[in-house]
Short mmCIF file of the C-alpha atoms (twelve columns), coordinates in Angstrom:
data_MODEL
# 
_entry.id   MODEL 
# 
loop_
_atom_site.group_PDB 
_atom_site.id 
_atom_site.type_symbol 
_atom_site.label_atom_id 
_atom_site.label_alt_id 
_atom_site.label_comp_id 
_atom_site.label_asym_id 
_atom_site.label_seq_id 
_atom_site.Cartn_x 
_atom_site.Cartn_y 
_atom_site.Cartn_z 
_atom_site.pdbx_PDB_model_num 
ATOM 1   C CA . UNK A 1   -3.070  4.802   15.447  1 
ATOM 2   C CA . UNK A 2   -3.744  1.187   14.358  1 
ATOM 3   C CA . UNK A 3   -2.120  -0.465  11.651  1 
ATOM 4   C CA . UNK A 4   -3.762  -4.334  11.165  1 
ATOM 5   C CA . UNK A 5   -1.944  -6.442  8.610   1 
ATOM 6   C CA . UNK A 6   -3.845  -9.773  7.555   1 
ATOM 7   C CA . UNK A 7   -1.639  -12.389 7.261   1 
ATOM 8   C CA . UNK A 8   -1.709  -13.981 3.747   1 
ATOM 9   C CA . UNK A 9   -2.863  -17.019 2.528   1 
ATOM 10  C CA . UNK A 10  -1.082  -20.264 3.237   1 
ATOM 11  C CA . UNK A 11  -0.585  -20.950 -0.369  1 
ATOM 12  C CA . UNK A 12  1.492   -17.945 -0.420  1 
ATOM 13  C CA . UNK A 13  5.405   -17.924 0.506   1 
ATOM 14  C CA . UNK A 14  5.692   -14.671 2.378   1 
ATOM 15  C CA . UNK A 15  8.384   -16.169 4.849   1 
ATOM 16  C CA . UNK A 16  10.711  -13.350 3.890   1 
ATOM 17  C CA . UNK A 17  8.079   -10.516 4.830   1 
ATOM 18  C CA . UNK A 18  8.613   -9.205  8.314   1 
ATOM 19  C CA . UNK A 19  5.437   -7.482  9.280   1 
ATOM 20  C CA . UNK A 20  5.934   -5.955  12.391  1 
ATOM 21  C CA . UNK A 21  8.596   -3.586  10.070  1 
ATOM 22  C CA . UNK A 22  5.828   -3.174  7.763   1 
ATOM 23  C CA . UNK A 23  3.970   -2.007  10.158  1 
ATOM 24  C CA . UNK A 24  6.109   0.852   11.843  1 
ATOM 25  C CA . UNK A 25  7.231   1.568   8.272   1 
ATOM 26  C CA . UNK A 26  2.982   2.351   7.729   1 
ATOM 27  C CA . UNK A 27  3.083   4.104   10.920  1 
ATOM 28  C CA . UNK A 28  5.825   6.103   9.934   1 
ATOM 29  C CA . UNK A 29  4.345   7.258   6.568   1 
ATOM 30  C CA . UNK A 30  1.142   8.073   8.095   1 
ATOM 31  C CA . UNK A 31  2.544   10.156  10.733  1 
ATOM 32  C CA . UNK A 32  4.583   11.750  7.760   1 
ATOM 33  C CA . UNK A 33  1.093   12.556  6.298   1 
ATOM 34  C CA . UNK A 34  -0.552  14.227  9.349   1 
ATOM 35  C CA . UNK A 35  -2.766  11.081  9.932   1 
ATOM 36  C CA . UNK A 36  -0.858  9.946   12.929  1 
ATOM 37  C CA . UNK A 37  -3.812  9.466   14.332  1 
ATOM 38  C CA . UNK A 38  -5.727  7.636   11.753  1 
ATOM 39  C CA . UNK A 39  -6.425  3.818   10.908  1 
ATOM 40  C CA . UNK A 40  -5.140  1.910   8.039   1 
ATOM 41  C CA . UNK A 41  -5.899  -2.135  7.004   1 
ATOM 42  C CA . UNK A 42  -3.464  -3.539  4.850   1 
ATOM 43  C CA . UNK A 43  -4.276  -6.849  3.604   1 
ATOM 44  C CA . UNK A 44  -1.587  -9.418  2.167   1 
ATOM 45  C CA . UNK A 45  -2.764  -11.831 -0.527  1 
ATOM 46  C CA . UNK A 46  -1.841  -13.569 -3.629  1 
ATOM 47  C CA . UNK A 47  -2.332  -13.122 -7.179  1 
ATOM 48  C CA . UNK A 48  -5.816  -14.990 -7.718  1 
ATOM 49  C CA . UNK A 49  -7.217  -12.727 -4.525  1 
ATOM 50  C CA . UNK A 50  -6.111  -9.720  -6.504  1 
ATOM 51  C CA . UNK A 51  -7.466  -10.672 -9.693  1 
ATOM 52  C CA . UNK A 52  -10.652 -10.955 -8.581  1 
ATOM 53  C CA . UNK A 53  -10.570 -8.090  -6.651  1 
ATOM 54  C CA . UNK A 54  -9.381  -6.036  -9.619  1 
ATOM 55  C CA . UNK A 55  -11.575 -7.413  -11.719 1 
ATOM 56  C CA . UNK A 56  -14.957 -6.934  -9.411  1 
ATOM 57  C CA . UNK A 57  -13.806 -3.199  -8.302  1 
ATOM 58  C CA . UNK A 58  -11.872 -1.626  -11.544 1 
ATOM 59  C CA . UNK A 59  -13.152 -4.023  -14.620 1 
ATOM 60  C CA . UNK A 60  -9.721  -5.388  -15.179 1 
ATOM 61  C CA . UNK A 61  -9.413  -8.844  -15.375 1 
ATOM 62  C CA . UNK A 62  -5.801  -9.516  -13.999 1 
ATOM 63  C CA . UNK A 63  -3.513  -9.683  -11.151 1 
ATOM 64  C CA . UNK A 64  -1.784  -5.974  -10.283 1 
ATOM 65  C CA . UNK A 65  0.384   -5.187  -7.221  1 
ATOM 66  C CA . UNK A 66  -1.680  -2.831  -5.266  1 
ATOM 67  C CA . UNK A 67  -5.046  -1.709  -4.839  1 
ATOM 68  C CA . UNK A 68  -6.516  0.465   -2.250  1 
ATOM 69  C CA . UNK A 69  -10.327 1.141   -0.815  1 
ATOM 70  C CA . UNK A 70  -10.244 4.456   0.410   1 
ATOM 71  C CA . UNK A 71  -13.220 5.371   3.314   1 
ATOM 72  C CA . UNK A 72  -12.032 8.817   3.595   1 
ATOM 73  C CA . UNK A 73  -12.982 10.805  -0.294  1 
ATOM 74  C CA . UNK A 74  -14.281 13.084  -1.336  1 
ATOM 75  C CA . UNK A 75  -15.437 15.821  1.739   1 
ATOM 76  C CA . UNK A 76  -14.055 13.354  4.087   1 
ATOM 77  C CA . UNK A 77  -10.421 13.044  2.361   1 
ATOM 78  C CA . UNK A 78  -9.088  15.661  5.013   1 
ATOM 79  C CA . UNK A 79  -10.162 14.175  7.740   1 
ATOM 80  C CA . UNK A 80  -8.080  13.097  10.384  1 
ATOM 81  C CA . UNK A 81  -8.170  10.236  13.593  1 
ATOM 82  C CA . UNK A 82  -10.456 7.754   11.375  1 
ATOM 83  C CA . UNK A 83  -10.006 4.421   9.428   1 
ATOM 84  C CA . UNK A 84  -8.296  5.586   6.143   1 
ATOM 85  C CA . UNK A 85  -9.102  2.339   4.075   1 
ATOM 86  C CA . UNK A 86  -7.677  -1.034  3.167   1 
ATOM 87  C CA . UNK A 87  -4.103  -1.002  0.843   1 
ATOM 88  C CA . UNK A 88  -4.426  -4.844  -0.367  1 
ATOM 89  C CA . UNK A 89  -1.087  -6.253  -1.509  1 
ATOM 90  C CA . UNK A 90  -0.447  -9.049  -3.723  1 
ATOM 91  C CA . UNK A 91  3.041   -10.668 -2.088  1 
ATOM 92  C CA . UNK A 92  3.375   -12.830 -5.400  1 
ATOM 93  C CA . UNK A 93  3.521   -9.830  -7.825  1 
ATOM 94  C CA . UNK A 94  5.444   -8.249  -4.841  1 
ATOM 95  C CA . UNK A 95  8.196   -10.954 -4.921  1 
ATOM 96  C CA . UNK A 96  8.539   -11.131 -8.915  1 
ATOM 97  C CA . UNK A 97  9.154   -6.934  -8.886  1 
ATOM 98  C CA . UNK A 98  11.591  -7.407  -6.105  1 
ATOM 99  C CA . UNK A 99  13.520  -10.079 -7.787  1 
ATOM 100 C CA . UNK A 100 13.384  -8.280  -11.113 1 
ATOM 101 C CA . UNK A 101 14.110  -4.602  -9.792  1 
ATOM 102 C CA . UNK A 102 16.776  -6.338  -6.914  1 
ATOM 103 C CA . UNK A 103 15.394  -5.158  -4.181  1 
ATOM 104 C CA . UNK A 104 14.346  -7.346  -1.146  1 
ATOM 105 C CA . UNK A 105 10.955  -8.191  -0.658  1 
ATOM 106 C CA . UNK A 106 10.482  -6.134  2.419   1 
ATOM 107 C CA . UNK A 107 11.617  -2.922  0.316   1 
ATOM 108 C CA . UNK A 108 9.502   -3.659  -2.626  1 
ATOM 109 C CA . UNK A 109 6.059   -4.140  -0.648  1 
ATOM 110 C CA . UNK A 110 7.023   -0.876  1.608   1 
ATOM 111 C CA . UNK A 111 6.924   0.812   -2.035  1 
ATOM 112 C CA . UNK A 112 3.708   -1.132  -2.762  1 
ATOM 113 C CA . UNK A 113 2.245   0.069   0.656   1 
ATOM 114 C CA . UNK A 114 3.631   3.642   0.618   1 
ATOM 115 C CA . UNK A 115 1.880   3.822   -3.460  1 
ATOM 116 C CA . UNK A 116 -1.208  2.810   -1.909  1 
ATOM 117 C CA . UNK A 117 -1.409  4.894   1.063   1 
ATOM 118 C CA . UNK A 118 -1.001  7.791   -0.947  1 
ATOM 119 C CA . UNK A 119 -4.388  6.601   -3.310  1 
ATOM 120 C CA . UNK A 120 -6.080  5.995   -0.108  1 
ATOM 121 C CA . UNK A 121 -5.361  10.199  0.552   1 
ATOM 122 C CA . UNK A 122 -6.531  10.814  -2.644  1 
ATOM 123 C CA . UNK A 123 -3.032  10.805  -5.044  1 
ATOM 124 C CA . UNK A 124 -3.185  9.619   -8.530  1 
ATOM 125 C CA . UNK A 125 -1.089  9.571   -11.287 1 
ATOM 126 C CA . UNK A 126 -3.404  9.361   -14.295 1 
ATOM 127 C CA . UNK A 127 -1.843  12.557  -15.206 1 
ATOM 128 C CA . UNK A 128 2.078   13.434  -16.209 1 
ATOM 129 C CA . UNK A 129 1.757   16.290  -13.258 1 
ATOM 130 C CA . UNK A 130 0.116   14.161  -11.055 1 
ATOM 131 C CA . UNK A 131 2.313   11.260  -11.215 1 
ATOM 132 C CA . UNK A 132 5.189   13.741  -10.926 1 
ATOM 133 C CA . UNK A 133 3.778   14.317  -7.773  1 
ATOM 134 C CA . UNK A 134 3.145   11.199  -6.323  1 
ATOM 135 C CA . UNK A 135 6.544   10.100  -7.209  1 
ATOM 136 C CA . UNK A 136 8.285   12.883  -5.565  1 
ATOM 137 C CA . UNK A 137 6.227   11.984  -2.705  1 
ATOM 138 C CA . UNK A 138 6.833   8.219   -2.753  1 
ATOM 139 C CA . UNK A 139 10.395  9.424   -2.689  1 
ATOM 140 C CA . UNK A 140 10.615  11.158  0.518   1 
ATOM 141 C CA . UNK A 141 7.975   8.881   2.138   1 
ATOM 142 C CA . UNK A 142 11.100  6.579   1.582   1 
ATOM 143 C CA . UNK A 143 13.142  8.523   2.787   1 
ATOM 144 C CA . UNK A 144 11.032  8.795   6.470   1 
ATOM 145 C CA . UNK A 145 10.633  4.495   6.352   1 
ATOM 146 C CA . UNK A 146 14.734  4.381   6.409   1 
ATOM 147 C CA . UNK A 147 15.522  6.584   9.259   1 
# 
């Protein structure tokens, strides 16, 4: 299993970020998943990357937290020992949630990359059931990054 992290840009402070945890916390959560096997890309950016890539991919002209580019729908989405997608994280929204939920920045963008892991398999939460779901999931995927 490979887990590349890009580093992000220099005009982003991500000095608190320790991505080699980030990266056994993704290879934890993915071995949680059954994809112990698989490939995942997570890319760290700021909020103008983003933007942009929110607004060329979903239509929506503003920064957001996480997106993911999933290689693996549809009659590939069980498919195992392949490159799952890219999870891109903004670290700026990343650092404003942490400071307003109190959480370290670390914790917050193992949420962010837990959330978009699960979209990358397919999990949504468009629905009341479905984000019931994805929550509960989120939870115990939590719950496997601590211990």
């Amino acid at each position: 299993m490979s887990v590349a992290v890009s580093n992000p840009p220099e005009h982003v402070d991500a000095c608190r970020l320790d991505i080699p945890l980030q990266k056994k916390r993704a290879r934890a959560v993915l071995r949680a998943l059954g994809h112990a096997k698989s490939d995942l890309s997570v890319g760290l950016v700021g909020d103008v990357e983003i933007r942009e890539l929110n607004r060329d991919y979903r239509d929506k002209n503003r920064a957001t937290d996480v997106l993911s580019f999933s290689l693996v729908e549809g009659e590939w989405s069980g498919f195992r020992g392949t490159m799952l997608g890219d999870v891109v994280i903004s670290i700026e929204t990343a650092a404003r949630q942490a400071r307003a939920r109190h959480r370290s920045l670390n914790e917050e963008v193992t949420r962010l990359l837990i959330h978009g892991i699960l979209h990358l398999l397919g999990h949504d939460h468009e629905e009341d059931e479905e984000a019931r779901t994805m929550r509960a999931e989120e939870r115990r995927l939590s719950t496997v990054c601590r211990s």
